[in-house]
XYZ file of C-alpha atoms in Angstrom:
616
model
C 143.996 -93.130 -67.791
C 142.214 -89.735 -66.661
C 141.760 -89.173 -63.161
C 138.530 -89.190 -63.466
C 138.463 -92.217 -64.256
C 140.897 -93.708 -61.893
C 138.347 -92.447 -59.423
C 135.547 -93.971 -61.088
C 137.198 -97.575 -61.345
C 138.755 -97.301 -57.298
C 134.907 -96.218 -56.194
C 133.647 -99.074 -58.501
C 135.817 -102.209 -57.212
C 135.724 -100.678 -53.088
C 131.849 -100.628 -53.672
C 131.482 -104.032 -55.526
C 134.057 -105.613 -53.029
C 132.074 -104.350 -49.707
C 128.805 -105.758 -51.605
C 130.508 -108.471 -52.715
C 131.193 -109.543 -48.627
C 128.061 -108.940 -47.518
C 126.373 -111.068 -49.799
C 128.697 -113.892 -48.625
C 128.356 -112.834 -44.899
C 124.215 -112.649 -45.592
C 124.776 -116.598 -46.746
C 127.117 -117.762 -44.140
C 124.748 -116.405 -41.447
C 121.842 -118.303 -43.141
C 124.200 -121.405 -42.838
C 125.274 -121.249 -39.729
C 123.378 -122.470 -36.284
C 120.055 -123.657 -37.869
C 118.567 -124.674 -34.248
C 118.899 -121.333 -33.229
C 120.320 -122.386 -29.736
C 122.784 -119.564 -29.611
C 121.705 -116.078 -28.493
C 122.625 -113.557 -31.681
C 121.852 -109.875 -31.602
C 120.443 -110.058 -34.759
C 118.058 -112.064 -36.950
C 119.471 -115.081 -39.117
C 117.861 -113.497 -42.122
C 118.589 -110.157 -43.142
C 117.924 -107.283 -45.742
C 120.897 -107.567 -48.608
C 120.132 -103.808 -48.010
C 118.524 -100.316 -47.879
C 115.428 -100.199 -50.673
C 114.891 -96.274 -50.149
C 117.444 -94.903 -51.730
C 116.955 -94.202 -55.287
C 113.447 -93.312 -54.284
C 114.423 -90.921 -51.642
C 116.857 -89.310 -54.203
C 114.553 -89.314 -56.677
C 111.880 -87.471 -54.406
C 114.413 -85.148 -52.919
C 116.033 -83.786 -56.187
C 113.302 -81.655 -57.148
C 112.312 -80.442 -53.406
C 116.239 -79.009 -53.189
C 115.913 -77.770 -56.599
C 112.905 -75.590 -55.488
C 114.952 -74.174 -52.460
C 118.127 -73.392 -53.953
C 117.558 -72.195 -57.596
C 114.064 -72.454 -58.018
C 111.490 -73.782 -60.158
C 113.739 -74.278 -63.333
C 116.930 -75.383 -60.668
C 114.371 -78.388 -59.333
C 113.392 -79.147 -63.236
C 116.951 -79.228 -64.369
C 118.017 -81.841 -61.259
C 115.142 -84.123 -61.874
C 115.919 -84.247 -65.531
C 119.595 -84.725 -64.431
C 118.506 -87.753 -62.592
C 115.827 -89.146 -64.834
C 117.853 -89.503 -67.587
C 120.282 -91.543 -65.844
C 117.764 -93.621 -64.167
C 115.538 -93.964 -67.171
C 118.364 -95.678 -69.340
C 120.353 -97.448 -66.372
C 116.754 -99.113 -64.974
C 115.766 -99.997 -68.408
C 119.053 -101.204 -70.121
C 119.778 -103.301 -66.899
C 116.579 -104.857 -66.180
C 115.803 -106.214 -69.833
C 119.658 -107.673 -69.819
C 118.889 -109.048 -66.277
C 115.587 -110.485 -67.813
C 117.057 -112.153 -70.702
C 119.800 -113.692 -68.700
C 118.084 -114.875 -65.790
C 117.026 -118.319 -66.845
C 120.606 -119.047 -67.157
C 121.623 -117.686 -63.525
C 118.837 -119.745 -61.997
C 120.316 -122.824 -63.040
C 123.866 -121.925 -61.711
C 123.769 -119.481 -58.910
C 121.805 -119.162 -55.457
C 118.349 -118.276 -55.525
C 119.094 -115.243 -52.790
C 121.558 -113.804 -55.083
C 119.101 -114.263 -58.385
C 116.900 -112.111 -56.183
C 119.222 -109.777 -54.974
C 119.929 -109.072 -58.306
C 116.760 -107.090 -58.998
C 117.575 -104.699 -56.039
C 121.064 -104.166 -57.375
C 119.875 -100.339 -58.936
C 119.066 -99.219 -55.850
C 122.542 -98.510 -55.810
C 122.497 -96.035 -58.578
C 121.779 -93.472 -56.357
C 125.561 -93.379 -55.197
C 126.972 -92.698 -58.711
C 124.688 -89.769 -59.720
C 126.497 -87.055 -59.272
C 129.612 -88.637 -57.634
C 130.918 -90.314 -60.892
C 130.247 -88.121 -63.475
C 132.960 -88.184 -66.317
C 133.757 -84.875 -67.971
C 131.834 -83.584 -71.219
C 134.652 -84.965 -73.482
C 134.176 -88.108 -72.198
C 130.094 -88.860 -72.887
C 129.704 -91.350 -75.804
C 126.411 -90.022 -76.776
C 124.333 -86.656 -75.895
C 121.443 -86.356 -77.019
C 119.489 -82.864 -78.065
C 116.458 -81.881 -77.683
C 114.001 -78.934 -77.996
C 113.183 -77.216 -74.524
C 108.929 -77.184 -74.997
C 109.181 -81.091 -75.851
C 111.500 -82.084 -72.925
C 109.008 -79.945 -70.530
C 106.101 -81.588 -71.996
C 107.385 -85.416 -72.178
C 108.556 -84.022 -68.575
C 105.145 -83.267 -67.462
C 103.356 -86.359 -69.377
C 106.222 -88.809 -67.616
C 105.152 -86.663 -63.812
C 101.264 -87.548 -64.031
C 101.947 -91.204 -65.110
C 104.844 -92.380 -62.560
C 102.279 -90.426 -59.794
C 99.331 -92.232 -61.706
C 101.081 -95.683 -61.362
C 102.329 -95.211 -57.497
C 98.487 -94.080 -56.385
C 96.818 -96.734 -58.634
C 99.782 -99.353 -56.676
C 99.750 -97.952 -53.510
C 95.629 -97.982 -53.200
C 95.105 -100.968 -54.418
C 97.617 -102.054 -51.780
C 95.821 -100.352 -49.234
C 92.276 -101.373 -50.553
C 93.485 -105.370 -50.477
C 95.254 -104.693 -46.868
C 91.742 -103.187 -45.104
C 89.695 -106.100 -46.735
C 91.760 -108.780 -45.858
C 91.999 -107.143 -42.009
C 88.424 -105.948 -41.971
C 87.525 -109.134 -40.099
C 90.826 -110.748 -39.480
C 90.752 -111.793 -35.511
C 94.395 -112.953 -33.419
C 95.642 -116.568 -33.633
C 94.910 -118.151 -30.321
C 95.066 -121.639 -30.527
C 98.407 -122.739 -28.481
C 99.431 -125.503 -31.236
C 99.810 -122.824 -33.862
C 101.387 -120.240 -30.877
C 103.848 -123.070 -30.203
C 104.834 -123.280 -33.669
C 104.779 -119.739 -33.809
C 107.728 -119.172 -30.916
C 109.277 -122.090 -32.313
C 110.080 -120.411 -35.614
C 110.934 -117.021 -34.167
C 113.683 -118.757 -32.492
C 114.792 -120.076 -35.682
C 114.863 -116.969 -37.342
C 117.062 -115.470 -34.171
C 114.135 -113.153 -33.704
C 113.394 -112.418 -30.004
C 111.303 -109.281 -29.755
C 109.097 -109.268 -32.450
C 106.516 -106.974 -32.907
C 104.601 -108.470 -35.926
C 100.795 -109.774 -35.384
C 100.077 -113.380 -36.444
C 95.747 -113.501 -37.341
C 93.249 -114.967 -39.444
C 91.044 -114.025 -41.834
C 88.205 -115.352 -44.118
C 88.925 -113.074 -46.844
C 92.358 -115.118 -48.261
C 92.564 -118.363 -49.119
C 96.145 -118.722 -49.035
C 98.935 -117.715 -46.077
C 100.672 -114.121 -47.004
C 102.490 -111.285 -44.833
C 101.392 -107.346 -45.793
C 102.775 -104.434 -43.963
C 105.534 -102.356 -44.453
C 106.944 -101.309 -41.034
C 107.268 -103.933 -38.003
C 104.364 -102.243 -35.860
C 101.505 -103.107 -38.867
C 103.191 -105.638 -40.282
C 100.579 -108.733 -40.085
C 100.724 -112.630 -41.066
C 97.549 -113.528 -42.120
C 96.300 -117.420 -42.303
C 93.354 -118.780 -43.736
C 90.267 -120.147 -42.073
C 91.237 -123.768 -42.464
C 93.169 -125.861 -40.478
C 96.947 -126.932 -41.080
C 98.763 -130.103 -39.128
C 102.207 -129.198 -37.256
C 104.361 -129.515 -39.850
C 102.486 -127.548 -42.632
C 102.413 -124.242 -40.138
C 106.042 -124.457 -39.396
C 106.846 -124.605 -43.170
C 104.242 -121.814 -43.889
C 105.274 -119.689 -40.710
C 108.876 -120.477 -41.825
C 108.641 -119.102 -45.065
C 106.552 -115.387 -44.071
C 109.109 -114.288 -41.563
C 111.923 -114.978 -43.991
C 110.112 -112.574 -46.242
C 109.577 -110.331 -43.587
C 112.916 -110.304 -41.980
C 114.426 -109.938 -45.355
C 112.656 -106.807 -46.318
C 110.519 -108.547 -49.566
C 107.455 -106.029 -48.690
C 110.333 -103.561 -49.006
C 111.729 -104.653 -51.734
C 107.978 -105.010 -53.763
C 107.735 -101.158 -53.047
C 110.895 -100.355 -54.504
C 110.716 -102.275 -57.620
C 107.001 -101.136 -57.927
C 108.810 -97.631 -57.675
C 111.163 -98.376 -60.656
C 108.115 -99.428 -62.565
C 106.565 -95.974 -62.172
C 109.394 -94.853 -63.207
C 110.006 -96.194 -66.815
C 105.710 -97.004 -66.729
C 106.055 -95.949 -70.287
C 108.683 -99.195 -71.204
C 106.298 -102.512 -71.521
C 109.464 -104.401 -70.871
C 109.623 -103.254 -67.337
C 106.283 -104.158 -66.376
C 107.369 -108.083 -67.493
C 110.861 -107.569 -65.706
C 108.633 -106.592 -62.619
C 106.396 -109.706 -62.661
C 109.790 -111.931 -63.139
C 111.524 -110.340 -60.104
C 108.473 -111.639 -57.827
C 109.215 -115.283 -58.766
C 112.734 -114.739 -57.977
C 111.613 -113.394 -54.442
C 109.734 -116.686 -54.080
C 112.687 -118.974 -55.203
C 114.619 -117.431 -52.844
C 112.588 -117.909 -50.207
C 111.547 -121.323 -51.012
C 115.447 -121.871 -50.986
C 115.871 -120.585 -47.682
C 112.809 -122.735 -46.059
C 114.111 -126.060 -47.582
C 118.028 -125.743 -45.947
C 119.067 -129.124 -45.321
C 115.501 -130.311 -45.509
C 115.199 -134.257 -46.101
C 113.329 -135.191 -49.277
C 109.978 -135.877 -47.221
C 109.806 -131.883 -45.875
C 110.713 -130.902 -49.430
C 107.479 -133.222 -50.736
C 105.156 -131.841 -48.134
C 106.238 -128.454 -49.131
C 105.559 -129.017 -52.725
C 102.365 -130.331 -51.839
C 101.718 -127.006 -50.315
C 102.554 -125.190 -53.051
C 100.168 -127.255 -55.601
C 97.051 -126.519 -53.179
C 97.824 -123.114 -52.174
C 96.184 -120.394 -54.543
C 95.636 -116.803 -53.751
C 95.683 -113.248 -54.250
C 98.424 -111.574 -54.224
C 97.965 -107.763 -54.275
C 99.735 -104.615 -53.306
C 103.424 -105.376 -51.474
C 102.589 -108.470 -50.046
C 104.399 -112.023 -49.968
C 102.239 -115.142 -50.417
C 103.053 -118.827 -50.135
C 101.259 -119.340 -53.408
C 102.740 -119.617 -56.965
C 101.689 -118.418 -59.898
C 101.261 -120.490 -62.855
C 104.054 -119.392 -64.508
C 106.190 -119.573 -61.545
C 104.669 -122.920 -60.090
C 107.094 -125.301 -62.515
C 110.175 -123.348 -61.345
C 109.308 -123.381 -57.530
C 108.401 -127.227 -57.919
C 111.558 -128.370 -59.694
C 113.924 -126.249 -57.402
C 111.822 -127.884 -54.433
C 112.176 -131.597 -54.966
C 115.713 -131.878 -57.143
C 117.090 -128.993 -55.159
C 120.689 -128.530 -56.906
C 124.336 -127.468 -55.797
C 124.875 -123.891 -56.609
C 127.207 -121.234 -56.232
C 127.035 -118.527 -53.902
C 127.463 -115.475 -56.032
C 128.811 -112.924 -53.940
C 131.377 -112.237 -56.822
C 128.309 -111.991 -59.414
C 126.854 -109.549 -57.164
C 130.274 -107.301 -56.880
C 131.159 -107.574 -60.697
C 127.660 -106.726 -61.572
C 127.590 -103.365 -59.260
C 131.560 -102.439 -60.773
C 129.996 -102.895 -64.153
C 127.368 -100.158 -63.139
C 129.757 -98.047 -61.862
C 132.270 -98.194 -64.853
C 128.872 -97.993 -67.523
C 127.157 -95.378 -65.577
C 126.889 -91.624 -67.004
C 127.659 -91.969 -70.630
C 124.761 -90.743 -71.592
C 123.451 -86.946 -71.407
C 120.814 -85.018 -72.468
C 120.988 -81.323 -73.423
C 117.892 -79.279 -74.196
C 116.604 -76.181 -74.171
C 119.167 -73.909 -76.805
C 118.923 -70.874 -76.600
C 121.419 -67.617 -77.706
C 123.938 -66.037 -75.968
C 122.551 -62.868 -75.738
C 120.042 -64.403 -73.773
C 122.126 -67.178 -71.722
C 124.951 -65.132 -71.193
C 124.121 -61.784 -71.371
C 120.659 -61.836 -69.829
C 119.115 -59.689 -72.839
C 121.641 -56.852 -71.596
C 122.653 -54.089 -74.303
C 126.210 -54.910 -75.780
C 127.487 -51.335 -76.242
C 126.953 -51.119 -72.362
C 128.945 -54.082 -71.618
C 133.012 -53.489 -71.612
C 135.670 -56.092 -70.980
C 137.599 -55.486 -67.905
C 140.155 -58.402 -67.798
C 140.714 -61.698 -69.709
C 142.761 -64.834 -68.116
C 143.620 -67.732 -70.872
C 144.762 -70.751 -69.145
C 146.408 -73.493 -71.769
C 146.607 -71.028 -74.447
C 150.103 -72.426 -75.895
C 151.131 -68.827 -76.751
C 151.466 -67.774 -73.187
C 149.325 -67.413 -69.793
C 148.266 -63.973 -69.457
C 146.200 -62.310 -72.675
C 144.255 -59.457 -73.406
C 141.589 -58.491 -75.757
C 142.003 -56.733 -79.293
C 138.496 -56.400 -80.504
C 135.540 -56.324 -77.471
C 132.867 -56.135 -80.019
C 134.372 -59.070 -81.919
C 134.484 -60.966 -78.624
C 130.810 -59.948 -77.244
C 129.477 -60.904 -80.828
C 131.065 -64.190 -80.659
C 129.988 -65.133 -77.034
C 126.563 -63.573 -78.388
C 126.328 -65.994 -80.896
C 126.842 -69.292 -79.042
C 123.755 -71.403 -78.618
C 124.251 -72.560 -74.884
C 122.016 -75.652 -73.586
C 121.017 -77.157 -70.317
C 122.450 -80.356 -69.587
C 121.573 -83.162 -67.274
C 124.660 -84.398 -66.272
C 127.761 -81.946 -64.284
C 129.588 -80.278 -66.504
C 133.530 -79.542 -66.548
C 134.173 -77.127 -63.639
C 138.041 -76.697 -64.740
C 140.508 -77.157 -67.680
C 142.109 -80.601 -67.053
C 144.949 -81.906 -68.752
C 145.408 -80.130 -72.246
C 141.894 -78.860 -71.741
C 142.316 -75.213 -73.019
C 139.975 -72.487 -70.845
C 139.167 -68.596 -71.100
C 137.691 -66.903 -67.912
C 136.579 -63.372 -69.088
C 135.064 -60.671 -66.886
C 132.980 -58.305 -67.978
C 131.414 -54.421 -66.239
C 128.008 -54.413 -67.538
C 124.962 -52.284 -66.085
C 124.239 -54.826 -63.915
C 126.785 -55.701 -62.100
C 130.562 -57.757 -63.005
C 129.546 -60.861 -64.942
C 132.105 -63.738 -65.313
C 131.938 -65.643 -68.374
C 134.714 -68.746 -68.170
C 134.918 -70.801 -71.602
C 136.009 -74.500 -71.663
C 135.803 -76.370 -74.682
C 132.280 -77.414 -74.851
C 130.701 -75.715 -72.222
C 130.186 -72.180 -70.615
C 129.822 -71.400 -66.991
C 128.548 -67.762 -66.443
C 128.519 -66.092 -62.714
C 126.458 -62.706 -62.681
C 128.711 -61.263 -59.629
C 126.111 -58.227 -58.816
C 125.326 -57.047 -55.488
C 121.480 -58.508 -54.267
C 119.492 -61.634 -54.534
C 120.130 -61.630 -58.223
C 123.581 -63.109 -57.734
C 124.260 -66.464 -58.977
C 125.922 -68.787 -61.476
C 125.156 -70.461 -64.388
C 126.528 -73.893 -66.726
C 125.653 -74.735 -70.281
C 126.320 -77.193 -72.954
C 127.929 -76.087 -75.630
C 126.625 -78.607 -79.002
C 129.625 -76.887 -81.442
C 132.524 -76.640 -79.374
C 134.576 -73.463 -78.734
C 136.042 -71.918 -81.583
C 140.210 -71.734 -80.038
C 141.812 -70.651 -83.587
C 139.067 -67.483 -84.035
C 139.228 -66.526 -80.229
C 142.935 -66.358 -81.013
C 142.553 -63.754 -83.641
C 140.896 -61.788 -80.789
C 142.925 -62.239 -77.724
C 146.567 -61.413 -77.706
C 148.991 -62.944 -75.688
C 150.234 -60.666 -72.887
C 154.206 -60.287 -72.871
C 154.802 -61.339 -69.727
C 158.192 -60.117 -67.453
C 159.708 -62.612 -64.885
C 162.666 -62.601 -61.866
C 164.583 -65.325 -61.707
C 166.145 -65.390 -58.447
C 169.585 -66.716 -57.488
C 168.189 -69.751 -55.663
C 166.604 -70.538 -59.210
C 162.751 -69.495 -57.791
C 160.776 -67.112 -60.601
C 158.411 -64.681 -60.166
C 156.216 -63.170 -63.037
C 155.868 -59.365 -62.717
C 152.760 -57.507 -63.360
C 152.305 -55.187 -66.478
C 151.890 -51.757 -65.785
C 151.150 -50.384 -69.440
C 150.850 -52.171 -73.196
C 150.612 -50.931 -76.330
C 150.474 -52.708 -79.488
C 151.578 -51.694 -82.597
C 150.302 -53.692 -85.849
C 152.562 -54.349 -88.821
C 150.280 -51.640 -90.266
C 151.216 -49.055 -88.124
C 147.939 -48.982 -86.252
C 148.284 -48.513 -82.469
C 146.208 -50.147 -79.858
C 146.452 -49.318 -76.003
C 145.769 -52.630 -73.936
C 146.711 -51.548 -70.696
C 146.287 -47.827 -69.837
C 149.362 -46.771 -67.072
C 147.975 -47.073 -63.702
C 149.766 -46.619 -60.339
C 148.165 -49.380 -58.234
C 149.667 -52.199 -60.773
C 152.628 -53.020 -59.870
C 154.470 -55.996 -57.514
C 156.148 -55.513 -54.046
C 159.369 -57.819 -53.104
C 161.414 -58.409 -50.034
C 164.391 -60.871 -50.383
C 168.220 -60.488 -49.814
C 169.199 -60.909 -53.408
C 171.891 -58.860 -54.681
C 170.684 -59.489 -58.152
C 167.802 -61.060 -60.432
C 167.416 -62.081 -63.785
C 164.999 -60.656 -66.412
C 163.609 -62.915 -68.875
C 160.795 -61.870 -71.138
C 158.170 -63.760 -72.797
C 158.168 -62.936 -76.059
C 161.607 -62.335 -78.069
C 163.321 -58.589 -78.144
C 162.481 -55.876 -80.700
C 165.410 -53.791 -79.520
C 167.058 -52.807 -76.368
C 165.327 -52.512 -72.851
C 165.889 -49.990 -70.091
C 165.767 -50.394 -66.650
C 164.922 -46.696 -64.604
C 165.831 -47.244 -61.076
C 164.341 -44.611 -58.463
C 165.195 -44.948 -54.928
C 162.478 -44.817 -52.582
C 164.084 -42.683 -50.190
C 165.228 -40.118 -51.882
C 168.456 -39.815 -54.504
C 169.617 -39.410 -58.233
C 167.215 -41.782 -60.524
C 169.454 -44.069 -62.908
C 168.473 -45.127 -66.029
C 170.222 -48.464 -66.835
C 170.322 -50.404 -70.410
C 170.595 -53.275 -71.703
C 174.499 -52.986 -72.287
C 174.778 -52.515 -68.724
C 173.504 -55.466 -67.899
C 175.290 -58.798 -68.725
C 173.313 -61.595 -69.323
C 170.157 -59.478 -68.460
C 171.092 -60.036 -64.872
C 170.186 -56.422 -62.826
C 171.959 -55.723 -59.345
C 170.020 -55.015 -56.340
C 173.002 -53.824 -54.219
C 171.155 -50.364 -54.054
C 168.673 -49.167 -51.508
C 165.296 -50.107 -51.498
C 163.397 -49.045 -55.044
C 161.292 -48.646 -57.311
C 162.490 -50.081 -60.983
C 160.498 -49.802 -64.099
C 161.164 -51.966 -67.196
C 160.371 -50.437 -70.829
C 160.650 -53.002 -73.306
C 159.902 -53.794 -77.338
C 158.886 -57.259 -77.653
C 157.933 -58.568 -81.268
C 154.823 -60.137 -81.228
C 152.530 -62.570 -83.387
C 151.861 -61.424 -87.015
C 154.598 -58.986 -87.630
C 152.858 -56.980 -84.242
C 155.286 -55.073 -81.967
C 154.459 -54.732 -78.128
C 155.498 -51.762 -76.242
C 155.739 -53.035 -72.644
C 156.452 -51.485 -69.160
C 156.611 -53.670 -65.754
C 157.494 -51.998 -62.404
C 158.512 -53.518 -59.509
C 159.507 -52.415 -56.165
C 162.777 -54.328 -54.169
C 163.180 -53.860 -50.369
C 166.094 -55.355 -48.834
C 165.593 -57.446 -46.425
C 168.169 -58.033 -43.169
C 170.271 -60.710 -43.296
């Protein structure tokens, strides 16, 4: 198992666990102390959580997008968190559709509506749980001008829908309050205070009025300071107002105005997908079961009658992100039979936690990458090629050594020219991992140092000039890197290394390279310079040399105090089992060395090292 997926499954069962205890802790607090004669902090009935999330997330991607990178940084990070939410809100809410006959006849009606809040919580994996670009099942490609247009069509309907909901919520709330006046009668204030106390609610800040324009009892607000229960102009005995009072603040305290908004969100956001609109009108009659379930605890058969009764004469409107006390007609049958042959069921906290793990452990399988376009764009920026030189190259996995160089630039800048690299929506690999092989070259070009670090499908590309200009880059890379022609093109650097007596090994820098083909042909890697070489300070009296690639013939060792005195040249004879004193003064060695290389190729290497002693 990858790490990253070790991660992935610990976050998954620590998030469905801590859901999975707060559903039970949300339905032990309903249970528990149904007179309400204790004094709690909080209200019996509370919100199985935060419903701003995914919207929040979904607002703020694009806003930080603008401020860090951009216009085309806030496009890329909305597409990165569309297309998760897109698949994960449809996929899930058509399965929770189909199965949700079934759960109503076995599990609680709170947890059935739960249920249809559960993406909220989607928001934590983006961008937390991402696997790496091996590990996507499917990515899908696409052309740049159709993902900006379906991009731009998808922007002006989910705004479309949210206005169209939102005013009509606001049109239904200002006729319904236009003329609404305050409850005043004491028999319905008694009742009033009587289920507040119930509910463990002692400051509340809600308005209870009435109002000609509804015909049936309903809550609408959003935040506790407008937040109104309105009743119709009729009259209702003792019993009928508690059940109907009963039944708005445990929408209310439960966040079901909340909740309306946020699935009226998710709606916007797949408004294309007909199936969502029918998984939205389903969730509402959950909402209403649950409720219903919640009014009728431990209710005797004659409540549950009256209540039903209720239900049969109530009809209304219900607009907008409001909660009403009447059924529809396709709900009405449900809501009746769950009312008078009310049924044993189980609580479903562990539903609730397997059903978040299962989102964590599905989520992010699914990419999109768009936009292809060639290197000598992506990577280059358009630059010319003859101006751009390769100043170091660092190999990491490459199974013929760690350190490399590069034969043939143009061969190299041609390649990297001629990779088609594509915006993706989902984080790309930052690092090899595992047997993950990865090539970081940088290049001196007339803008500036560029970086250019190669994994095996994807390219991250840092322009490292001085200004505002400066900033870094990841692709997707559809073929995947080319290893076996890159290793025509990059030569593995003979690398020396001290082994110490204590069995500690340091690798030594190389000062100059040469390499000469089987043909003959010469080719200087690593022009002399006097800056490159490695300083030590230890008490050894002697290391070990071991080179990377085999002998071509016999080394020398040129040993130059650093004080002053006779420079000795030392060879391999003189050294038994390659092992060079130290016993000396403090000085400068150098190392010249013919190592046989791939393809019949002979390396002419020099490493240079300076030893000071240190006091022991």
């Amino acid at each position: 198992m990858s790490a990253a997926m070790a991660l992935r499954l610990l976050f998954g069962v620590l998030c469905g666990g801590v859901l999975a205890w707060v559903v039970w802790d949300r339905s032990e607090r309903e249970l528990a102390d149904r007179a309400g004669r204790e004094e709690h902090e909080r209200p019996r009935f509370l919100p199985f959580g935060g419903y701003y999330y995914l919207p929040m997330m979904m607002l703020l991607y694009p806003i930080l997008g603008v401020i860090v990178g951009g216009a085309q940084m806030a496009v890329q990070l909305t597409l990165c968190a569309l297309m998760r939410v897109f698949l994960e809100l449809g996929v899930y809410y058509v399965l929770l559709m189909a199965v949700m006959p079934w759960l109503r006849r076995w599990v609680s009606a709170r947890v059935c509506a739960m249920l249809w809040l559960l993406p909220d919580w989607i928001y934590v994996f983006v961008g937390r749980l991402d696997l790496p670009t091996d590990g996507k099942k499917l990515v899908l490609h696409a052309p740049g001008v159709l993902v900006y247009v379906l991009l731009a069509i998808w922007v002006v309907g989910a705004v479309g829908v949210m206005v169209w909901k939102s005013g009509s919520h606001l049109a239904f709330r200002r006729r319904i309050l236009k003329n609404a006046v305050p409850v005043t009668d004491r028999q319905t204030l008694h009742v009033w205070e009587i289920e507040l106390e119930r509910a463990w609610i002692r400051k509340c800040k809600w308005k209870l009025v009435r109002s000609d324009a509804v015909t049936t009892p309903l809550s609408i607000g959003l935040y506790n300071r407008t937040t109104r229960i309105v009743l119709p102009m009729r009259e209702y005995t003792q019993e009928e107002l508690s059940l109907i009072l009963r039944h708005e603040i445990i929408h209310i305290s439960r966040g079901d105005p909340e909740a309306k908004l946020f699935l009226t969100f998710c709606t916007a956001m797949c408004w294309f997908n007909p199936l969502m609109w029918a998984a939205m009108r389903k969730s509402a009659d959950d909402f209403e079961l649950s409720c219903d379930e919640s009014v009728l605890l431990d209710e005797p058969q004659p409540v549950r009658r009256q209540y039903a009764e209720l239900l049969l004469q109530t009809a209304g409107d219900e607009r907008g992100f409001t909660t009403c006390l009447s059924a529809t007609a396709g709900a009405l049958r449900y809501r009746l039979k769950a009312v008078m042959k009310p049924e044993k069921k189980r609580t479903g906290a562990i539903l609730i936690g397997l059903t978040l793990f299962v989102l964590a452990m599905c989520s992010g399988y699914v990419a999109l990458a768009y936009d292809a376009q060639p290197g000598t764009q992506r990577i280059f920026d358009g630059q010319d090629l003859s101006a751009v030189t390769v100043s170091s190259v660092d190999p990491w996995n490459d199974p013929r050594g760690r350190d490399g160089t590069c034969m043939d630039e143009d061969a190299l800048k041609d390649y990297l020219a001629s990779l088609e690299p594509e915006l993706y929506t989902e984080k790309l690999d930052e690092y090899a991992s595992g047997e993950q092989r990865e090539l970081t070259v940088m290049f001196d070009t007339p803008q500036g140092r560029l970086s250019v670090r190669l994994l095996d499908q994807a390219v991250h590309v840092a322009r490292l000039w001085d200004g505002p200009d400066f900033h870094s880059d990841s692709y997707y890379l559809k073929t995947p890197v080319d290893w076996d022609y890159l290793d025509t093109l990059i030569a593995p650097l003979p690398g020396l290394g001290l082994v110490f007596p204590d069995g500690e090994m340091d690798s030594v820098l190389c000062n100059s390279l040469t390499r000469i083909a089987a043909d003959e042909t010469e080719t200087v890697l690593l022009e002399p310079e006097d800056w490159r070489y490695d300083d030590y300070s230890n008490s050894a009296q002697e290391v070990q040399l071991l080179f990377s690639l085999p002998l071509a013939g016999p080394y020398t060792v040129t040993v130059e105090p650093l004080r002053g005195g006779a420079r000795q040249t030392l060879t391999q004879d003189d050294l038994p089992g390659d092992c060079l004193p130290l016993t000396g003064p403090n000085a400068k060695y150098t190392v010249a060395a013919d190592l046989q290389g791939e393809d019949g190729a002979v390396y002419h290497a020099q490493y240079v090292f300076i030893f000071r002693k240190e006091a022991s």
